[in-house]
mmCIF file of C-alpha atoms in Angstrom:
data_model
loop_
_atom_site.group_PDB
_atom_site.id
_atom_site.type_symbol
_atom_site.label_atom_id
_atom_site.label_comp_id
_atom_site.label_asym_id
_atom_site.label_seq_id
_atom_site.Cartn_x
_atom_site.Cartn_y
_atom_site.Cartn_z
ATOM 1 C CA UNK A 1357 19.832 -3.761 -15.643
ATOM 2 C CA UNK A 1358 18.974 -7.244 -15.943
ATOM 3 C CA UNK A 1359 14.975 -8.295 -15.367
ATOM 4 C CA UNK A 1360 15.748 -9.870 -11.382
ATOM 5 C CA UNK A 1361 17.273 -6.235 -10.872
ATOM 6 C CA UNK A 1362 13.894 -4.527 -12.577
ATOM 7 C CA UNK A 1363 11.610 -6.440 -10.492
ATOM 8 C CA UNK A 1364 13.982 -6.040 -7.634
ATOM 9 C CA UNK A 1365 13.626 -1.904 -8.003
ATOM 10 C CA UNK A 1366 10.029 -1.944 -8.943
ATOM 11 C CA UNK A 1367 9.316 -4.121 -5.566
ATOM 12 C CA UNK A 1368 11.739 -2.003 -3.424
ATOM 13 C CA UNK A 1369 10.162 0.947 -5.197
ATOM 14 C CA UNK A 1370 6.694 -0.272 -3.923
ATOM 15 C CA UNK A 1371 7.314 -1.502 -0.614
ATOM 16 C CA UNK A 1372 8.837 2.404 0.030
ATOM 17 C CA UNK A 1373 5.946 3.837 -1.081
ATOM 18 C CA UNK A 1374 3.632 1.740 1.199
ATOM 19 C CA UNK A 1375 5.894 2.883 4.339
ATOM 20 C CA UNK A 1376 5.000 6.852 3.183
ATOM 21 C CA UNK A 1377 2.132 5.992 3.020
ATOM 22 C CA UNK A 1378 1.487 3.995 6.287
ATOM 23 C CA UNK A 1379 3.217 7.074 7.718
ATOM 24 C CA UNK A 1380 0.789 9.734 5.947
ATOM 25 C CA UNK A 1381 -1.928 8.013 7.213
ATOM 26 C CA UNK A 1382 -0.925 7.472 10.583
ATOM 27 C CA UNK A 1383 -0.413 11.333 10.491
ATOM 28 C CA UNK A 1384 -3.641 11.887 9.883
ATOM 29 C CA UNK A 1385 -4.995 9.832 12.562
ATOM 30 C CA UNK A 1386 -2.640 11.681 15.264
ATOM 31 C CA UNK A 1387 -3.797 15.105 13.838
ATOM 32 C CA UNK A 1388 -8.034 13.958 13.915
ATOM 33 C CA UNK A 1389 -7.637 14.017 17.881
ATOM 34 C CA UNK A 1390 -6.189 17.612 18.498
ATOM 35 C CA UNK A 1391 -9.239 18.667 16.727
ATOM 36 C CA UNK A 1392 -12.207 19.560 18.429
ATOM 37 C CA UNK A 1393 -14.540 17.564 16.194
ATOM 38 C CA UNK A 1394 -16.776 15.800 18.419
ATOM 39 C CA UNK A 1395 -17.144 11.954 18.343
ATOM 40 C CA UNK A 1396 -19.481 12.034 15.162
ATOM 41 C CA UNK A 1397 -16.865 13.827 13.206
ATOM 42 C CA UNK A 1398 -13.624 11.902 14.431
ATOM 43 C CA UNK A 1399 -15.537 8.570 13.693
ATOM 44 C CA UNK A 1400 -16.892 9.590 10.066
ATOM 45 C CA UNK A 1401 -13.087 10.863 9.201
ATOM 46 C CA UNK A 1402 -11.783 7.729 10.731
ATOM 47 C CA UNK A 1403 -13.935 5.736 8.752
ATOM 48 C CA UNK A 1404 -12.996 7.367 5.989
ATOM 49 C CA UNK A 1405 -9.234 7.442 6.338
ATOM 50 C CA UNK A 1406 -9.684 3.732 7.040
ATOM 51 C CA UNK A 1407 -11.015 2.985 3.720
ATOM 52 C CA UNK A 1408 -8.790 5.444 2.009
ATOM 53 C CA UNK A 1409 -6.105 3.997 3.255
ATOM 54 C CA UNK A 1410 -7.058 0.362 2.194
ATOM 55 C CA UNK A 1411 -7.881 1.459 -1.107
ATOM 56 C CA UNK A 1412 -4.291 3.230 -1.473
ATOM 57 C CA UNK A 1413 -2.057 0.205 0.361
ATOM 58 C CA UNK A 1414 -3.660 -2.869 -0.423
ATOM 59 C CA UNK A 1415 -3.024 -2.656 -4.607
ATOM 60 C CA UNK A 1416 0.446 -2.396 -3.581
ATOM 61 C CA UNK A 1417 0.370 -5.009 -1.190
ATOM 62 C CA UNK A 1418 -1.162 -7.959 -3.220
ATOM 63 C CA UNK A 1419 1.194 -6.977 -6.357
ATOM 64 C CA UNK A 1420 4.507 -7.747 -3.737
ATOM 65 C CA UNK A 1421 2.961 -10.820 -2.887
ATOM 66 C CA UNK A 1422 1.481 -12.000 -6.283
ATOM 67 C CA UNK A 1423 3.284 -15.194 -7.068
ATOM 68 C CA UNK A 1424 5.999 -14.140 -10.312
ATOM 69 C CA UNK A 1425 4.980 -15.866 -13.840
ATOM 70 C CA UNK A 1426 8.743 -16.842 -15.432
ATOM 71 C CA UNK A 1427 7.552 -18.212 -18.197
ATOM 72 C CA UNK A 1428 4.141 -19.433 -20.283
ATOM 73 C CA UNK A 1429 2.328 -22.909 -19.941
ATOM 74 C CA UNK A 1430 3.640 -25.511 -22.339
ATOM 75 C CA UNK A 1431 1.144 -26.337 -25.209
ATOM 76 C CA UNK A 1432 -0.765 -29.498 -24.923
ATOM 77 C CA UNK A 1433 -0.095 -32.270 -26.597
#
């Protein structure tokens, strides 16, 4: 597998896992209101879910759109 095919996989590999992941989350959110958990409870788990799920997507996220090094500087002269 040549290293465009790699990156290829790794980024179609990524981009997969984000879409579980979107739909985990937006499981979770669905399941907080057939739960009788008051207003305190649903906002402290949504605040929570919120930053869970920013910590979990937005690594992924930046490394898709991280601009791709080919190759080092040239040396000055």
């Amino acid at each position: 597998m040549s290293r465009d095919e790699q990156r290829q996989a790794v980024r179609q590999m990524r981009e997969s896992l984000i879409e579980q992941l979107e739909a985990l989350y937006r499981e979770a959110f669905d399941q907080l209101t057939s739960h009788n958990l008051g207003e305190g409870g649903i906002a402290r788990l949504t605040q929570l879910l919120l930053r869970s799920r920013e910590a979990a997507i937005t690594p992924l996220q930046e490394e898709i759109e991280a601009p791709l090094i080919t190759r080092a500087p040239e040396p000055a002269a």
